[in-house]
Short mmCIF file of C-alpha atoms in Angstrom, two decimals:
data_model
loop_
_atom_site.label_atom_id
_atom_site.label_comp_id
_atom_site.label_asym_id
_atom_site.label_seq_id
_atom_site.Cartn_x
_atom_site.Cartn_y
_atom_site.Cartn_z
CA UNK A 1 -240.41 -31.63 153.47
CA UNK A 2 -238.35 -29.83 150.58
CA UNK A 3 -239.90 -29.01 147.38
CA UNK A 4 -236.87 -30.36 145.48
CA UNK A 5 -237.72 -33.56 146.85
CA UNK A 6 -241.41 -33.54 145.99
CA UNK A 7 -240.64 -32.13 142.54
CA UNK A 8 -238.46 -35.43 141.99
CA UNK A 9 -241.23 -37.54 143.71
CA UNK A 10 -243.72 -36.37 140.88
CA UNK A 11 -241.45 -35.78 137.75
CA UNK A 12 -242.48 -38.65 136.00
CA UNK A 13 -246.17 -37.07 136.06
CA UNK A 14 -247.34 -34.23 133.39
CA UNK A 15 -246.30 -30.74 134.88
CA UNK A 16 -249.84 -29.85 135.81
CA UNK A 17 -250.41 -32.90 137.16
CA UNK A 18 -247.58 -32.91 139.26
CA UNK A 19 -248.42 -29.65 140.59
CA UNK A 20 -251.89 -30.50 141.73
CA UNK A 21 -250.24 -33.48 143.48
CA UNK A 22 -247.72 -31.36 145.45
CA UNK A 23 -250.38 -28.66 146.48
CA UNK A 24 -252.76 -31.40 147.48
CA UNK A 25 -249.77 -32.92 149.57
CA UNK A 26 -249.35 -29.87 151.41
CA UNK A 27 -252.60 -29.37 152.12
CA UNK A 28 -253.37 -32.71 153.38
CA UNK A 29 -249.84 -32.19 155.89
CA UNK A 30 -251.49 -28.97 157.05
CA UNK A 31 -254.68 -30.85 158.25
CA UNK A 32 -252.21 -32.83 160.41
CA UNK A 33 -253.76 -36.29 159.47
CA UNK A 34 -253.19 -38.88 162.48
CA UNK A 35 -251.72 -42.10 161.45
CA UNK A 36 -254.76 -44.22 162.59
CA UNK A 37 -256.85 -42.24 160.68
CA UNK A 38 -256.17 -45.07 157.82
CA UNK A 39 -257.05 -47.97 160.33
CA UNK A 40 -260.27 -49.63 160.50
CA UNK A 41 -260.93 -51.51 163.68
CA UNK A 42 -263.53 -54.59 163.09
CA UNK A 43 -264.55 -57.62 164.94
CA UNK A 44 -266.49 -60.52 163.98
CA UNK A 45 -269.67 -62.19 165.84
CA UNK A 46 -272.16 -64.70 166.05
CA UNK A 47 -275.34 -63.14 166.05
CA UNK A 48 -275.68 -64.26 169.83
CA UNK A 49 -272.90 -61.59 170.49
CA UNK A 50 -270.24 -64.41 170.78
CA UNK A 51 -266.53 -62.89 169.73
CA UNK A 52 -264.89 -64.66 167.16
CA UNK A 53 -261.83 -62.65 166.07
CA UNK A 54 -260.94 -58.93 165.49
CA UNK A 55 -258.55 -57.06 163.17
CA UNK A 56 -257.11 -53.68 162.40
CA UNK A 57 -257.06 -53.08 158.73
CA UNK A 58 -255.34 -50.21 157.12
CA UNK A 59 -257.19 -48.56 153.77
CA UNK A 60 -253.91 -46.85 152.58
CA UNK A 61 -251.40 -50.11 152.14
CA UNK A 62 -254.49 -52.80 152.59
CA UNK A 63 -252.71 -54.34 155.30
CA UNK A 64 -254.69 -56.34 158.23
CA UNK A 65 -253.48 -57.33 161.77
CA UNK A 66 -255.52 -60.05 163.18
CA UNK A 67 -256.48 -59.46 166.72
CA UNK A 68 -257.53 -62.73 168.54
CA UNK A 69 -257.89 -61.26 172.34
CA UNK A 70 -261.04 -58.64 172.13
CA UNK A 71 -259.35 -56.83 175.51
CA UNK A 72 -255.85 -56.16 173.59
CA UNK A 73 -257.03 -53.09 171.60
CA UNK A 74 -259.52 -50.41 172.76
CA UNK A 75 -261.74 -50.08 169.30
CA UNK A 76 -262.44 -54.10 169.29
CA UNK A 77 -263.10 -54.17 173.42
CA UNK A 78 -265.63 -51.27 172.62
CA UNK A 79 -267.23 -53.56 169.62
CA UNK A 80 -267.26 -56.85 172.03
CA UNK A 81 -268.80 -54.86 174.72
CA UNK A 82 -271.70 -53.76 172.74
CA UNK A 83 -272.05 -57.26 171.12
CA UNK A 84 -272.26 -58.96 174.25
CA UNK A 85 -274.79 -56.40 175.82
CA UNK A 86 -277.35 -58.03 173.73
CA UNK A 87 -280.10 -56.64 171.29
CA UNK A 88 -277.87 -57.05 167.92
CA UNK A 89 -279.07 -57.21 164.77
CA UNK A 90 -277.58 -56.76 161.13
CA UNK A 91 -277.52 -53.14 160.26
CA UNK A 92 -277.39 -51.83 163.77
CA UNK A 93 -275.50 -48.20 163.61
CA UNK A 94 -275.17 -46.65 167.26
CA UNK A 95 -273.28 -43.51 168.50
CA UNK A 96 -271.01 -43.70 171.20
CA UNK A 97 -270.63 -40.70 173.08
CA UNK A 98 -267.56 -41.37 175.14
CA UNK A 99 -265.13 -41.75 172.06
CA UNK A 100 -267.46 -39.67 169.54
CA UNK A 101 -267.61 -42.81 166.75
CA UNK A 102 -270.28 -44.87 165.86
CA UNK A 103 -270.54 -48.58 165.63
CA UNK A 104 -271.89 -50.02 162.75
CA UNK A 105 -272.70 -54.08 162.55
CA UNK A 106 -273.11 -55.63 159.11
CA UNK A 107 -274.01 -59.12 158.19
CA UNK A 108 -271.69 -61.04 155.92
CA UNK A 109 -271.72 -64.60 154.48
CA UNK A 110 -269.16 -67.42 155.41
CA UNK A 111 -268.26 -70.79 154.77
CA UNK A 112 -266.75 -73.30 157.47
CA UNK A 113 -264.08 -75.85 156.60
CA UNK A 114 -266.77 -78.28 155.72
CA UNK A 115 -268.22 -75.85 153.03
CA UNK A 116 -271.55 -74.94 155.08
CA UNK A 117 -272.55 -71.62 154.70
CA UNK A 118 -273.98 -69.09 157.01
CA UNK A 119 -274.33 -65.69 158.35
CA UNK A 120 -272.25 -63.72 161.14
CA UNK A 121 -272.08 -60.04 161.71
CA UNK A 122 -268.77 -57.78 161.46
CA UNK A 123 -268.70 -54.62 163.76
CA UNK A 124 -266.81 -51.78 162.46
CA UNK A 125 -265.43 -48.94 164.69
CA UNK A 126 -266.01 -45.70 162.57
CA UNK A 127 -264.00 -42.64 163.97
CA UNK A 128 -264.05 -39.28 162.73
CA UNK A 129 -260.82 -39.49 161.34
CA UNK A 130 -261.54 -42.64 159.36
CA UNK A 131 -264.68 -41.44 158.09
CA UNK A 132 -262.67 -38.14 156.61
CA UNK A 133 -260.24 -40.18 154.80
CA UNK A 134 -263.12 -42.31 153.22
CA UNK A 135 -264.86 -38.97 152.07
CA UNK A 136 -261.31 -37.86 150.89
CA UNK A 137 -260.62 -40.96 149.18
CA UNK A 138 -264.03 -40.84 146.86
CA UNK A 139 -264.54 -37.07 146.79
CA UNK A 140 -261.30 -35.63 146.53
CA UNK A 141 -261.91 -33.15 143.88
CA UNK A 142 -264.60 -31.76 146.30
CA UNK A 143 -262.28 -30.14 148.49
CA UNK A 144 -264.10 -30.73 151.71
CA UNK A 145 -262.80 -28.97 154.81
CA UNK A 146 -262.39 -30.84 158.11
CA UNK A 147 -265.16 -29.18 159.57
CA UNK A 148 -267.57 -30.08 156.76
CA UNK A 149 -266.28 -33.90 156.80
CA UNK A 150 -266.89 -33.75 160.62
CA UNK A 151 -270.43 -32.45 160.39
CA UNK A 152 -271.17 -35.37 157.35
CA UNK A 153 -269.72 -37.89 159.67
CA UNK A 154 -272.07 -36.50 162.68
CA UNK A 155 -275.18 -36.68 160.34
CA UNK A 156 -274.25 -40.28 159.17
CA UNK A 157 -273.63 -41.29 162.98
CA UNK A 158 -277.29 -40.35 163.75
CA UNK A 159 -276.67 -37.10 165.31
CA UNK A 160 -279.17 -34.13 164.93
CA UNK A 161 -277.58 -31.11 163.85
CA UNK A 162 -278.29 -29.43 167.50
CA UNK A 163 -276.66 -32.32 168.95
CA UNK A 164 -273.48 -31.94 166.84
CA UNK A 165 -273.34 -28.23 167.25
CA UNK A 166 -273.57 -28.62 170.95
CA UNK A 167 -270.60 -31.35 170.95
CA UNK A 168 -268.35 -29.05 168.79
CA UNK A 169 -269.00 -26.14 170.86
CA UNK A 170 -270.17 -24.11 167.72
CA UNK A 171 -273.44 -22.53 167.00
CA UNK A 172 -276.24 -24.63 165.29
CA UNK A 173 -275.98 -22.01 162.05
CA UNK A 174 -272.44 -22.88 161.71
CA UNK A 175 -273.45 -26.66 161.45
CA UNK A 176 -276.14 -25.92 159.12
CA UNK A 177 -273.97 -24.00 156.96
CA UNK A 178 -271.46 -26.77 156.84
CA UNK A 179 -273.94 -29.00 155.78
CA UNK A 180 -275.64 -26.90 153.17
CA UNK A 181 -271.92 -26.40 151.55
CA UNK A 182 -271.01 -30.01 151.76
CA UNK A 183 -274.42 -30.61 149.79
CA UNK A 184 -273.24 -28.13 147.12
CA UNK A 185 -269.84 -29.65 147.16
CA UNK A 186 -271.30 -33.41 146.63
CA UNK A 187 -273.85 -32.44 144.37
CA UNK A 188 -276.46 -33.47 146.91
CA UNK A 189 -279.94 -32.00 146.86
CA UNK A 190 -280.26 -32.14 150.74
CA UNK A 191 -279.29 -33.89 154.12
CA UNK A 192 -280.79 -37.05 153.10
CA UNK A 193 -279.25 -37.48 149.67
CA UNK A 194 -276.19 -36.39 151.41
CA UNK A 195 -276.29 -39.13 154.36
CA UNK A 196 -277.24 -41.75 151.66
CA UNK A 197 -274.15 -40.78 149.49
CA UNK A 198 -271.72 -40.91 152.13
CA UNK A 199 -273.37 -44.41 153.52
CA UNK A 200 -272.58 -45.55 150.15
CA UNK A 201 -269.07 -44.75 150.29
CA UNK A 202 -268.72 -45.89 153.79
CA UNK A 203 -269.29 -49.59 152.77
CA UNK A 204 -265.79 -49.58 151.45
CA UNK A 205 -264.43 -50.06 154.79
CA UNK A 206 -266.37 -53.40 154.79
CA UNK A 207 -264.48 -54.81 151.76
CA UNK A 208 -261.39 -53.28 153.21
CA UNK A 209 -261.44 -55.55 156.18
CA UNK A 210 -262.44 -58.42 154.12
CA UNK A 211 -260.68 -58.46 150.84
CA UNK A 212 -257.18 -59.81 151.87
CA UNK A 213 -258.78 -62.44 154.53
CA UNK A 214 -260.50 -64.35 152.08
CA UNK A 215 -257.25 -65.94 150.62
CA UNK A 216 -256.09 -66.28 154.15
CA UNK A 217 -258.67 -68.19 155.88
CA UNK A 218 -256.51 -71.38 157.16
CA UNK A 219 -253.91 -68.74 158.24
CA UNK A 220 -256.44 -66.82 160.33
CA UNK A 221 -257.89 -69.81 162.00
CA UNK A 222 -254.46 -71.27 162.67
CA UNK A 223 -253.27 -67.77 164.54
CA UNK A 224 -256.70 -67.56 166.33
CA UNK A 225 -256.85 -71.10 167.75
CA UNK A 226 -253.07 -71.71 168.44
CA UNK A 227 -250.86 -68.63 168.63
CA UNK A 228 -253.39 -66.03 170.36
CA UNK A 229 -250.86 -65.59 173.33
CA UNK A 230 -247.68 -65.54 171.21
CA UNK A 231 -247.98 -63.88 167.79
CA UNK A 232 -250.00 -61.66 165.40
CA UNK A 233 -250.89 -62.47 161.83
CA UNK A 234 -250.52 -59.89 159.57
CA UNK A 235 -252.06 -59.96 155.71
CA UNK A 236 -250.88 -57.38 153.32
CA UNK A 237 -251.56 -56.72 149.58
CA UNK A 238 -248.18 -56.02 147.69
CA UNK A 239 -247.80 -54.27 144.41
CA UNK A 240 -246.94 -57.17 142.81
CA UNK A 241 -249.92 -59.00 143.25
CA UNK A 242 -248.73 -61.27 145.85
CA UNK A 243 -250.60 -61.76 149.50
CA UNK A 244 -248.34 -61.50 152.09
CA UNK A 245 -249.30 -63.24 155.11
CA UNK A 246 -246.69 -63.26 158.21
CA UNK A 247 -246.54 -63.83 161.91
CA UNK A 248 -244.95 -61.10 164.13
CA UNK A 249 -244.37 -61.50 167.95
CA UNK A 250 -241.88 -60.12 170.51
CA UNK A 251 -241.48 -56.48 171.61
CA UNK A 252 -242.36 -53.76 169.27
CA UNK A 253 -238.90 -51.96 169.72
CA UNK A 254 -237.19 -55.60 169.82
CA UNK A 255 -234.40 -56.54 167.47
CA UNK A 256 -235.94 -57.22 164.16
CA UNK A 257 -235.38 -61.02 162.93
CA UNK A 258 -236.95 -62.85 160.18
CA UNK A 259 -237.45 -66.73 160.11
CA UNK A 260 -237.61 -69.04 157.19
CA UNK A 261 -239.77 -71.95 158.53
CA UNK A 262 -239.99 -75.47 158.24
CA UNK A 263 -242.75 -77.90 158.14
CA UNK A 264 -243.29 -78.08 161.84
CA UNK A 265 -243.11 -74.47 162.61
CA UNK A 266 -246.29 -74.46 164.44
CA UNK A 267 -244.75 -76.74 167.35
CA UNK A 268 -241.96 -74.15 167.94
CA UNK A 269 -243.81 -71.05 167.59
CA UNK A 270 -246.65 -72.10 170.63
CA UNK A 271 -245.04 -70.71 173.67
CA UNK A 272 -242.31 -68.72 171.98
CA UNK A 273 -243.65 -65.20 173.50
CA UNK A 274 -241.60 -65.52 176.99
CA UNK A 275 -238.45 -66.35 174.95
CA UNK A 276 -238.88 -63.03 172.60
CA UNK A 277 -239.63 -60.99 175.60
CA UNK A 278 -236.83 -61.84 177.61
CA UNK A 279 -234.45 -61.57 174.58
CA UNK A 280 -235.93 -58.60 173.22
CA UNK A 281 -236.44 -59.92 169.85
CA UNK A 282 -239.23 -58.81 167.25
CA UNK A 283 -239.37 -62.23 165.32
CA UNK A 284 -241.06 -62.24 161.79
CA UNK A 285 -242.28 -65.32 160.21
CA UNK A 286 -243.48 -65.25 156.98
CA UNK A 287 -246.02 -67.91 155.82
CA UNK A 288 -244.88 -69.23 152.25
CA UNK A 289 -246.74 -70.31 149.50
CA UNK A 290 -248.35 -73.59 150.12
CA UNK A 291 -248.52 -73.40 153.61
CA UNK A 292 -251.78 -72.83 155.51
CA UNK A 293 -253.58 -72.35 152.04
CA UNK A 294 -257.07 -72.22 150.80
CA UNK A 295 -255.95 -71.74 147.14
CA UNK A 296 -256.61 -74.96 144.83
CA UNK A 297 -253.30 -76.73 143.47
CA UNK A 298 -253.59 -75.21 139.81
CA UNK A 299 -253.68 -71.49 141.10
CA UNK A 300 -250.60 -72.28 143.18
CA UNK A 301 -248.34 -73.68 140.70
CA UNK A 302 -249.63 -71.13 137.86
CA UNK A 303 -247.20 -68.57 139.53
CA UNK A 304 -244.00 -70.86 139.13
CA UNK A 305 -241.80 -72.73 141.65
CA UNK A 306 -243.40 -72.62 144.98
CA UNK A 307 -240.30 -72.50 146.84
CA UNK A 308 -238.75 -69.68 144.84
CA UNK A 309 -242.07 -67.61 145.04
CA UNK A 310 -242.12 -68.21 149.23
CA UNK A 311 -238.70 -67.01 149.16
CA UNK A 312 -239.56 -63.95 147.13
CA UNK A 313 -242.63 -63.19 149.37
CA UNK A 314 -240.43 -63.22 152.27
CA UNK A 315 -238.07 -60.63 150.30
CA UNK A 316 -241.35 -58.64 149.79
CA UNK A 317 -242.14 -58.45 153.15
CA UNK A 318 -238.83 -57.45 154.58
CA UNK A 319 -238.68 -54.26 151.89
CA UNK A 320 -242.42 -53.73 152.93
CA UNK A 321 -241.71 -53.46 156.55
CA UNK A 322 -238.10 -51.61 156.06
CA UNK A 323 -236.18 -54.15 157.95
CA UNK A 324 -233.27 -54.73 155.75
CA UNK A 325 -230.44 -55.40 156.72
CA UNK A 326 -231.27 -57.82 159.46
CA UNK A 327 -230.80 -61.33 160.79
CA UNK A 328 -231.92 -64.36 158.97
CA UNK A 329 -233.13 -67.86 160.52
CA UNK A 330 -233.69 -71.09 158.79
CA UNK A 331 -235.30 -73.79 160.96
CA UNK A 332 -235.43 -77.51 160.04
CA UNK A 333 -236.05 -77.74 156.54
CA UNK A 334 -236.08 -73.90 156.22
CA UNK A 335 -232.23 -73.92 157.12
CA UNK A 336 -231.14 -74.86 153.35
CA UNK A 337 -233.69 -72.25 152.07
CA UNK A 338 -232.56 -69.83 153.95
CA UNK A 339 -228.72 -70.02 152.88
CA UNK A 340 -230.20 -70.05 149.56
CA UNK A 341 -232.08 -66.87 150.24
CA UNK A 342 -229.01 -65.12 151.68
CA UNK A 343 -227.04 -66.22 148.68
CA UNK A 344 -229.96 -64.61 146.58
CA UNK A 345 -230.98 -61.35 148.25
CA UNK A 346 -227.50 -60.74 150.03
CA UNK A 347 -228.56 -56.66 150.36
CA UNK A 348 -231.42 -57.98 152.83
CA UNK A 349 -229.81 -59.82 155.68
CA UNK A 350 -226.85 -59.01 158.36
CA UNK A 351 -226.22 -62.45 159.24
CA UNK A 352 -227.63 -65.97 158.79
CA UNK A 353 -228.80 -68.57 161.95
CA UNK A 354 -229.34 -72.13 160.98
CA UNK A 355 -231.41 -73.34 163.84
CA UNK A 356 -232.07 -77.09 164.30
CA UNK A 357 -231.47 -77.61 160.49
CA UNK A 358 -232.94 -80.83 158.83
CA UNK A 359 -231.11 -81.88 155.82
CA UNK A 360 -233.78 -84.20 154.94
CA UNK A 361 -231.05 -87.22 154.46
CA UNK A 362 -231.47 -91.04 155.62
CA UNK A 363 -229.97 -90.96 159.31
CA UNK A 364 -226.40 -92.10 160.17
CA UNK A 365 -228.19 -95.20 161.98
CA UNK A 366 -230.09 -97.34 159.70
CA UNK A 367 -232.11 -98.44 162.58
CA UNK A 368 -233.31 -95.18 163.13
CA UNK A 369 -237.33 -94.83 162.53
CA UNK A 370 -236.87 -91.72 160.17
CA UNK A 371 -233.98 -93.43 158.11
CA UNK A 372 -236.11 -95.55 156.22
CA UNK A 373 -238.52 -92.99 155.62
CA UNK A 374 -236.12 -90.30 154.25
CA UNK A 375 -234.59 -93.16 152.16
CA UNK A 376 -237.72 -94.00 150.53
CA UNK A 377 -238.56 -90.39 149.73
CA UNK A 378 -235.09 -90.01 148.27
CA UNK A 379 -235.73 -93.06 145.99
CA UNK A 380 -239.03 -91.11 144.73
CA UNK A 381 -237.46 -87.69 144.42
CA UNK A 382 -236.97 -88.11 140.87
CA UNK A 383 -240.81 -89.14 140.29
CA UNK A 384 -242.41 -85.94 140.27
CA UNK A 385 -245.60 -87.32 140.31
CA UNK A 386 -245.48 -90.14 142.51
CA UNK A 387 -243.82 -88.01 145.13
CA UNK A 388 -246.96 -85.84 145.24
CA UNK A 389 -249.27 -88.80 145.39
CA UNK A 390 -247.46 -90.20 148.22
CA UNK A 391 -247.51 -86.88 150.08
CA UNK A 392 -251.06 -86.48 149.31
CA UNK A 393 -252.00 -89.89 150.53
CA UNK A 394 -249.82 -88.58 154.16
CA UNK A 395 -252.38 -85.76 153.88
CA UNK A 396 -255.61 -88.13 154.92
CA UNK A 397 -253.63 -89.62 157.69
CA UNK A 398 -252.21 -86.59 159.07
CA UNK A 399 -255.52 -84.69 159.10
CA UNK A 400 -256.63 -87.05 161.98
CA UNK A 401 -255.39 -86.35 165.68
CA UNK A 402 -254.71 -89.79 166.91
CA UNK A 403 -253.12 -90.93 163.54
CA UNK A 404 -251.01 -87.77 163.52
CA UNK A 405 -250.05 -88.82 167.13
CA UNK A 406 -248.82 -92.11 166.33
CA UNK A 407 -246.73 -90.70 163.12
CA UNK A 408 -244.95 -88.01 165.11
CA UNK A 409 -244.26 -90.47 167.98
CA UNK A 410 -242.89 -93.13 165.81
CA UNK A 411 -240.80 -90.29 163.61
CA UNK A 412 -239.32 -89.33 167.10
CA UNK A 413 -239.25 -92.17 168.88
CA UNK A 414 -235.70 -92.22 170.17
CA UNK A 415 -235.74 -88.30 171.44
CA UNK A 416 -237.27 -88.57 174.52
CA UNK A 417 -237.21 -84.88 174.91
CA UNK A 418 -239.16 -84.29 171.55
CA UNK A 419 -241.73 -86.35 172.51
CA UNK A 420 -241.96 -84.48 175.78
CA UNK A 421 -242.43 -81.11 173.62
CA UNK A 422 -244.76 -83.23 171.39
CA UNK A 423 -246.99 -84.04 174.42
CA UNK A 424 -246.89 -80.54 175.82
CA UNK A 425 -244.64 -80.83 178.72
CA UNK A 426 -242.81 -77.36 178.02
CA UNK A 427 -245.92 -75.43 177.04
CA UNK A 428 -249.02 -76.89 178.66
CA UNK A 429 -250.38 -78.08 174.95
CA UNK A 430 -249.94 -81.15 173.11
CA UNK A 431 -249.27 -80.48 169.35
CA UNK A 432 -251.22 -83.52 168.10
CA UNK A 433 -254.35 -81.58 167.17
CA UNK A 434 -252.62 -78.14 166.14
CA UNK A 435 -250.43 -79.89 163.47
CA UNK A 436 -253.26 -82.30 162.18
CA UNK A 437 -255.30 -79.41 161.72
CA UNK A 438 -252.34 -77.12 160.01
CA UNK A 439 -251.21 -80.24 157.69
CA UNK A 440 -254.15 -80.65 155.40
CA UNK A 441 -253.73 -76.97 154.35
CA UNK A 442 -250.14 -76.90 154.17
CA UNK A 443 -249.37 -80.58 152.35
CA UNK A 444 -248.36 -78.88 148.89
CA UNK A 445 -245.86 -76.62 150.67
CA UNK A 446 -244.27 -79.38 152.71
CA UNK A 447 -244.21 -81.66 149.50
CA UNK A 448 -242.27 -78.81 147.82
CA UNK A 449 -240.26 -78.25 150.69
CA UNK A 450 -239.03 -81.82 150.84
CA UNK A 451 -238.53 -81.92 147.14
CA UNK A 452 -236.31 -78.78 146.98
CA UNK A 453 -234.10 -79.64 150.11
CA UNK A 454 -233.65 -83.48 148.43
CA UNK A 455 -233.26 -82.71 144.68
CA UNK A 456 -231.44 -79.12 144.90
CA UNK A 457 -227.70 -79.09 144.32
CA UNK A 458 -226.01 -78.92 147.89
CA UNK A 459 -225.56 -75.32 148.70
CA UNK A 460 -222.26 -73.75 149.78
CA UNK A 461 -221.94 -71.34 152.06
CA UNK A 462 -218.40 -70.49 151.23
CA UNK A 463 -219.92 -67.53 149.27
CA UNK A 464 -221.56 -65.83 152.25
CA UNK A 465 -220.79 -62.46 152.84
CA UNK A 466 -222.18 -62.22 156.03
CA UNK A 467 -221.57 -64.16 159.58
CA UNK A 468 -223.08 -67.99 159.66
CA UNK A 469 -224.39 -69.33 163.18
CA UNK A 470 -225.45 -72.37 163.93
CA UNK A 471 -227.53 -73.56 166.98
CA UNK A 472 -228.49 -77.39 167.29
CA UNK A 473 -229.45 -79.80 169.49
CA UNK A 474 -226.97 -82.27 170.65
CA UNK A 475 -229.31 -85.22 170.21
CA UNK A 476 -231.43 -83.92 167.35
CA UNK A 477 -232.57 -87.23 165.71
CA UNK A 478 -233.33 -85.74 162.38
CA UNK A 479 -229.82 -84.47 161.42
CA UNK A 480 -227.00 -84.46 163.42
CA UNK A 481 -225.25 -81.15 164.56
CA UNK A 482 -221.89 -82.77 163.20
CA UNK A 483 -223.28 -83.28 159.87
CA UNK A 484 -224.66 -79.68 159.76
CA UNK A 485 -221.26 -78.08 160.71
CA UNK A 486 -219.25 -80.13 158.34
CA UNK A 487 -221.69 -79.22 155.41
CA UNK A 488 -222.01 -75.53 155.99
CA UNK A 489 -218.57 -73.65 156.45
CA UNK A 490 -218.65 -70.26 155.81
CA UNK A 491 -215.82 -67.55 155.64
CA UNK A 492 -217.45 -65.47 158.46
CA UNK A 493 -218.42 -67.33 161.61
CA UNK A 494 -221.01 -66.32 163.93
CA UNK A 495 -222.40 -68.29 167.02
CA UNK A 496 -221.94 -71.84 167.32
CA UNK A 497 -224.38 -73.56 169.90
CA UNK A 498 -224.52 -77.28 170.35
CA UNK A 499 -227.46 -77.52 173.08
CA UNK A 500 -226.68 -80.67 175.27
CA UNK A 501 -229.92 -82.53 175.89
CA UNK A 502 -232.02 -81.14 173.05
CA UNK A 503 -233.38 -82.78 169.97
CA UNK A 504 -235.27 -81.42 167.17
CA UNK A 505 -237.24 -79.29 168.91
CA UNK A 506 -234.33 -77.23 170.99
CA UNK A 507 -236.03 -73.70 170.65
CA UNK A 508 -238.82 -75.05 172.94
CA UNK A 509 -237.17 -77.50 174.99
CA UNK A 510 -234.06 -75.43 175.74
CA UNK A 511 -235.83 -72.06 174.97
CA UNK A 512 -233.30 -70.00 177.36
CA UNK A 513 -230.09 -71.35 175.76
CA UNK A 514 -231.45 -71.21 172.20
CA UNK A 515 -233.14 -67.81 172.06
CA UNK A 516 -230.16 -66.60 174.23
CA UNK A 517 -227.97 -67.92 171.44
CA UNK A 518 -229.83 -66.32 168.79
CA UNK A 519 -229.74 -62.98 170.53
CA UNK A 520 -225.90 -63.50 170.67
CA UNK A 521 -225.73 -63.93 166.84
CA UNK A 522 -228.02 -60.97 166.33
CA UNK A 523 -225.25 -58.99 168.28
CA UNK A 524 -222.48 -60.22 165.93
CA UNK A 525 -220.46 -62.23 168.69
CA UNK A 526 -217.85 -64.48 167.89
CA UNK A 527 -217.73 -68.10 167.01
CA UNK A 528 -218.94 -69.71 170.56
CA UNK A 529 -218.84 -73.52 171.01
CA UNK A 530 -220.81 -74.71 174.16
CA UNK A 531 -221.59 -78.03 175.32
CA UNK A 532 -223.07 -78.69 178.68
CA UNK A 533 -222.43 -75.46 179.80
CA UNK A 534 -218.80 -75.41 179.46
CA UNK A 535 -217.51 -72.60 177.10
CA UNK A 536 -214.72 -72.54 174.75
CA UNK A 537 -213.81 -70.09 171.85
CA UNK A 538 -212.28 -70.89 168.88
CA UNK A 539 -210.29 -68.85 166.24
CA UNK A 540 -212.22 -66.98 163.68
CA UNK A 541 -210.96 -67.31 159.96
#
């Protein structure tokens, strides 16, 4: 890295501080720090040893990836194997000779969905590199060498100095001298004092693995229970103070695409992995404020308009991940919101894709089961209090699986293909339990989305500077394809796909065609209209 670049980066600091920072940076680069040195691998267990969930948390950017399969990561698999072997207790610390790391099981207190408190264990995998970063974090001015950090690590892990010397193929006297120097640099009176101090600092990894999850429990539970085969949950602390929660699925090297979700997004994400893999799509789905929430109503609204906040969080995520510019999908109620976002943040997106857009308008057919519902909601939209009270009443009913089945079956009664999706024909899982369990913690976001879509001025796509694609089920009972196409006309046309025989959940019932069309839209292909396999290409404006 050029010195001129570093001088510019640290130019805001006083000269002396800038010189120190640059010198330390060069020293750290010479140490060849590995990227995974900042990663804390952890897993949570019942005292019986039963695995609950795991995660990888980063001590540098405070991001956490939730791991539901204990065999999908070597470190979490290591913790799970030790927990299942028996004789598990709070405070257990055990050296693993194969990986030259130690496992540490600490108790923590939790509360379940009913508020009942209990105790569990969180296992932590402490590697030499991670330990070294923790020591650097709290003792940067001590200037410990890599060898000195490793010796302290081995002592904390329970090794005798002779064992440590044999492991590193150095003499006992070398290890003894490193211990003495480390004691001096850290102002410790001896080996026991050194271990006590290091242990006290090491507790920090427990807080790193826990801090962001406290605000994300419903999202964590949802991802664990329903999406463990399809997507991973990432929880990241943003410099603005926002807690970013987003689901990620598909090949790591796939084409990145971000989605503004709608109220029924759990339905279209379960079973999505095979389509993302087939079409090489890396899908990011930020969970917007108001959805899968643990925060009280007052705390949610004190930061301003929830819909605007949610869109801002998506922008934060795109910037944090370094994804821009990338395609933006708006699904269902998220369709209109995606257009709004593309107009507000044009530099972040290369194209917009409207997928099964729901305009939340009364149906063309007044006898349609959803028509009276949307008409009633439209009548209420000007009365904010009454609007919210109605949604809160719905919350009571949606929380019960059987009632949820009745409501959704009634709403989609005229769409046999959507009923088949709800009943689990395409994924092997009926959605009613899943939707009931997530609706209660998402009611505020759902209500705000309805309010925004129903009350906001119609968004014009005429000012879009990127291609607009429309993918829609021919038999969507909520909003017709014709209405979406007629309402959103953009200067730059992308892919248009009207999926024959598909309803609102086209991306599940007709996944190959829908996600294939998404892949085409991402590739920037022309305006293509297909019905029932026939293809016609119309002119582009």
